[in-house]
Amino acid sequence: MTTLLYDGSFDGLFTAIFEVFEYRYKDVEIFSRENFQQENMFAEIHEVITQQEKSERVLNKLEQNIGKSGIHQLLQVFLSEDPEMEKLILSAVQQSIKHSGENILQNFADEHILKISKICKSVSRERHRMTAFVRFEKMQDEIYFAKIDPDFNVLPLIRKHFKNRYADQKWMIYDLRRHYGLLYDLENCEFFYPDEKLDLNQYQQKFHEEEKKYQTLWQSYFTRTNIKERKNTKLHIQHVPKRYWKYLTEKW
């Protein structure tokens, strides 16, 4: 067994996959260095150095067979953080190379392809809910700030949506679970990686006065318009699952 270790990045993974073919590894597994725990002391370790050129060669070859939508599906699998993510993507690439000219992502008889399809549906659902339930709060520095805690690493998937929708204001979206975020400054929309985790107590102290008034007003409005006799909690939870309530001002 040969174990390839990469840096945890998308390009790093596809560099590792390139080297599976380059060195003709047969019995092989791929892990990020962060998640690797060596159980087989006799396994051969191969350290992968991320090279964008190698990554792009694999992706360009894949695009010929599965198209851009297929590449997007594999990106969703990567962002799902599923424990078998590397195994599934490697299997898809190997099948695509073997069956050149066919879109192997339609072969649901294969257990790996079927799981890829199920993961993509779950990630897409989470992405949609993030675009629907994210709430921005105005801070003292005039930047609108939103905190999220999604089940999957969907921040890269919602970047374009928020950049287009809120192009006229500065904003930040921060992933509490993965400790990184997006910053839009009216020109650029870039990822940022703070050295320290977000302190929620300090964060709330930096609310703009207008934001505090707005939250109080909105909570009051929601309370007054909520008709108890027409309350249907079961239906409400179907449309807005409880785990998303923490984003909604009216639920605080």
mmCIF file of N, CA and C in Angstrom, residues 153-198:
data_model
loop_
_atom_site.group_PDB
_atom_site.id
_atom_site.type_symbol
_atom_site.label_atom_id
_atom_site.label_comp_id
_atom_site.label_asym_id
_atom_site.label_seq_id
_atom_site.Cartn_x
_atom_site.Cartn_y
_atom_site.Cartn_z
ATOM 1 N N ASN A 153 -18.458 22.671 3.826
ATOM 2 C CA ASN A 153 -17.645 23.858 3.557
ATOM 3 C C ASN A 153 -18.143 24.565 2.298
ATOM 4 N N VAL A 154 -19.305 25.212 2.405
ATOM 5 C CA VAL A 154 -19.964 25.782 1.216
ATOM 6 C C VAL A 154 -19.580 27.228 0.930
ATOM 7 N N LEU A 155 -18.738 27.826 1.730
ATOM 8 C CA LEU A 155 -18.389 29.238 1.515
ATOM 9 C C LEU A 155 -17.898 29.517 0.087
ATOM 10 N N PRO A 156 -17.035 28.655 -0.485
ATOM 11 C CA PRO A 156 -16.628 28.910 -1.875
ATOM 12 C C PRO A 156 -17.782 28.836 -2.870
ATOM 13 N N LEU A 157 -18.841 28.105 -2.510
ATOM 14 C CA LEU A 157 -19.966 27.920 -3.423
ATOM 15 C C LEU A 157 -20.967 29.075 -3.371
ATOM 16 N N ILE A 158 -20.939 29.870 -2.302
ATOM 17 C CA ILE A 158 -21.884 30.994 -2.190
ATOM 18 C C ILE A 158 -21.203 32.330 -2.481
ATOM 19 N N ARG A 159 -19.949 32.297 -2.780
ATOM 20 C CA ARG A 159 -19.171 33.524 -3.036
ATOM 21 C C ARG A 159 -19.772 34.352 -4.169
ATOM 22 N N LYS A 160 -20.034 33.737 -5.307
ATOM 23 C CA LYS A 160 -20.543 34.461 -6.475
ATOM 24 C C LYS A 160 -21.925 35.037 -6.203
ATOM 25 N N HIS A 161 -22.774 34.262 -5.511
ATOM 26 C CA HIS A 161 -24.136 34.703 -5.215
ATOM 27 C C HIS A 161 -24.137 36.013 -4.433
ATOM 28 N N PHE A 162 -23.360 36.065 -3.353
ATOM 29 C CA PHE A 162 -23.370 37.255 -2.499
ATOM 30 C C PHE A 162 -22.625 38.425 -3.149
ATOM 31 N N LYS A 163 -21.602 38.123 -3.932
ATOM 32 C CA LYS A 163 -20.890 39.201 -4.626
ATOM 33 C C LYS A 163 -21.823 39.905 -5.605
ATOM 34 N N ASN A 164 -22.654 39.142 -6.292
ATOM 35 C CA ASN A 164 -23.594 39.727 -7.257
ATOM 36 C C ASN A 164 -24.770 40.404 -6.569
ATOM 37 N N ARG A 165 -25.250 39.799 -5.488
ATOM 38 C CA ARG A 165 -26.457 40.310 -4.837
ATOM 39 C C ARG A 165 -26.194 41.563 -4.016
ATOM 40 N N TYR A 166 -25.022 41.633 -3.390
ATOM 41 C CA TYR A 166 -24.700 42.778 -2.527
ATOM 42 C C TYR A 166 -23.453 43.501 -3.049
ATOM 43 N N ALA A 167 -23.511 43.869 -4.316
ATOM 44 C CA ALA A 167 -22.347 44.488 -4.962
ATOM 45 C C ALA A 167 -22.134 45.935 -4.542
ATOM 46 N N ASP A 168 -23.141 46.545 -3.896
ATOM 47 C CA ASP A 168 -23.055 47.973 -3.575
ATOM 48 C C ASP A 168 -22.711 48.243 -2.113
ATOM 49 N N GLN A 169 -22.325 47.233 -1.365
ATOM 50 C CA GLN A 169 -21.964 47.442 0.044
ATOM 51 C C GLN A 169 -20.827 46.517 0.458
ATOM 52 N N LYS A 170 -20.066 46.964 1.440
ATOM 53 C CA LYS A 170 -18.973 46.138 1.952
ATOM 54 C C LYS A 170 -19.536 45.097 2.916
ATOM 55 N N TRP A 171 -19.049 43.861 2.798
ATOM 56 C CA TRP A 171 -19.559 42.819 3.677
ATOM 57 C C TRP A 171 -18.513 41.738 3.946
ATOM 58 N N MET A 172 -18.758 41.002 5.007
ATOM 59 C CA MET A 172 -17.925 39.862 5.382
ATOM 60 C C MET A 172 -18.829 38.700 5.775
ATOM 61 N N ILE A 173 -18.442 37.488 5.393
ATOM 62 C CA ILE A 173 -19.113 36.271 5.855
ATOM 63 C C ILE A 173 -18.053 35.391 6.496
ATOM 64 N N TYR A 174 -18.319 34.967 7.723
ATOM 65 C CA TYR A 174 -17.317 34.207 8.476
ATOM 66 C C TYR A 174 -17.872 32.839 8.861
ATOM 67 N N ASP A 175 -17.115 31.791 8.557
ATOM 68 C CA ASP A 175 -17.491 30.420 8.898
ATOM 69 C C ASP A 175 -16.956 30.099 10.293
ATOM 70 N N LEU A 176 -17.865 29.983 11.251
ATOM 71 C CA LEU A 176 -17.476 29.755 12.650
ATOM 72 C C LEU A 176 -16.808 28.405 12.857
ATOM 73 N N ARG A 177 -17.193 27.411 12.067
ATOM 74 C CA ARG A 177 -16.663 26.064 12.252
ATOM 75 C C ARG A 177 -15.267 25.907 11.654
ATOM 76 N N ARG A 178 -15.038 26.572 10.527
ATOM 77 C CA ARG A 178 -13.768 26.384 9.809
ATOM 78 C C ARG A 178 -12.815 27.569 9.959
ATOM 79 N N HIS A 179 -13.286 28.599 10.614
ATOM 80 C CA HIS A 179 -12.447 29.744 11.011
ATOM 81 C C HIS A 179 -11.785 30.455 9.821
ATOM 82 N N TYR A 180 -12.601 30.717 8.804
ATOM 83 C CA TYR A 180 -12.149 31.572 7.708
ATOM 84 C C TYR A 180 -13.372 32.241 7.100
ATOM 85 N N GLY A 181 -13.138 33.208 6.221
ATOM 86 C CA GLY A 181 -14.290 33.933 5.717
ATOM 87 C C GLY A 181 -14.081 34.554 4.353
ATOM 88 N N LEU A 182 -15.091 35.307 3.924
ATOM 89 C CA LEU A 182 -15.071 36.060 2.678
ATOM 90 C C LEU A 182 -15.166 37.543 2.997
ATOM 91 N N LEU A 183 -14.399 38.360 2.301
ATOM 92 C CA LEU A 183 -14.439 39.808 2.474
ATOM 93 C C LEU A 183 -14.630 40.468 1.125
ATOM 94 N N TYR A 184 -15.681 41.305 1.024
ATOM 95 C CA TYR A 184 -15.938 42.060 -0.199
ATOM 96 C C TYR A 184 -15.802 43.546 0.102
ATOM 97 N N ASP A 185 -14.947 44.248 -0.659
ATOM 98 C CA ASP A 185 -14.647 45.659 -0.380
ATOM 99 C C ASP A 185 -15.107 46.594 -1.493
ATOM 100 N N LEU A 186 -16.116 46.180 -2.243
ATOM 101 C CA LEU A 186 -16.699 46.900 -3.384
ATOM 102 C C LEU A 186 -15.928 46.674 -4.676
ATOM 103 N N GLU A 187 -14.749 46.068 -4.580
ATOM 104 C CA GLU A 187 -13.964 45.756 -5.771
ATOM 105 C C GLU A 187 -13.601 44.277 -5.826
ATOM 106 N N ASN A 188 -13.002 43.807 -4.748
ATOM 107 C CA ASN A 188 -12.535 42.426 -4.707
ATOM 108 C C ASN A 188 -13.324 41.607 -3.686
ATOM 109 N N CYS A 189 -13.452 40.329 -3.959
ATOM 110 C CA CYS A 189 -14.117 39.402 -3.043
ATOM 111 C C CYS A 189 -13.133 38.273 -2.772
ATOM 112 N N GLU A 190 -12.486 38.335 -1.614
ATOM 113 C CA GLU A 190 -11.386 37.423 -1.317
ATOM 114 C C GLU A 190 -11.620 36.664 -0.013
ATOM 115 N N PHE A 191 -11.003 35.501 0.085
ATOM 116 C CA PHE A 191 -11.028 34.730 1.327
ATOM 117 C C PHE A 191 -10.031 35.329 2.317
ATOM 118 N N PHE A 192 -10.355 35.274 3.600
ATOM 119 C CA PHE A 192 -9.404 35.712 4.618
ATOM 120 C C PHE A 192 -9.321 34.650 5.716
ATOM 121 N N TYR A 193 -8.150 34.569 6.334
ATOM 122 C CA TYR A 193 -7.868 33.531 7.320
ATOM 123 C C TYR A 193 -7.270 34.176 8.571
ATOM 124 N N PRO A 194 -8.111 34.572 9.525
ATOM 125 C CA PRO A 194 -7.612 35.256 10.730
ATOM 126 C C PRO A 194 -6.761 34.334 11.594
ATOM 127 N N ASP A 195 -5.835 34.929 12.323
ATOM 128 C CA ASP A 195 -4.952 34.153 13.200
ATOM 129 C C ASP A 195 -5.694 33.601 14.408
ATOM 130 N N GLU A 196 -6.731 34.323 14.852
ATOM 131 C CA GLU A 196 -7.488 33.900 16.034
ATOM 132 C C GLU A 196 -8.952 33.668 15.680
ATOM 133 N N LYS A 197 -9.604 32.817 16.459
ATOM 134 C CA LYS A 197 -11.024 32.551 16.265
ATOM 135 C C LYS A 197 -11.840 33.794 16.631
ATOM 136 N N LEU A 198 -13.023 33.887 16.034
ATOM 137 C CA LEU A 198 -13.901 35.015 16.301
ATOM 138 C C LEU A 198 -14.402 34.974 17.742
#
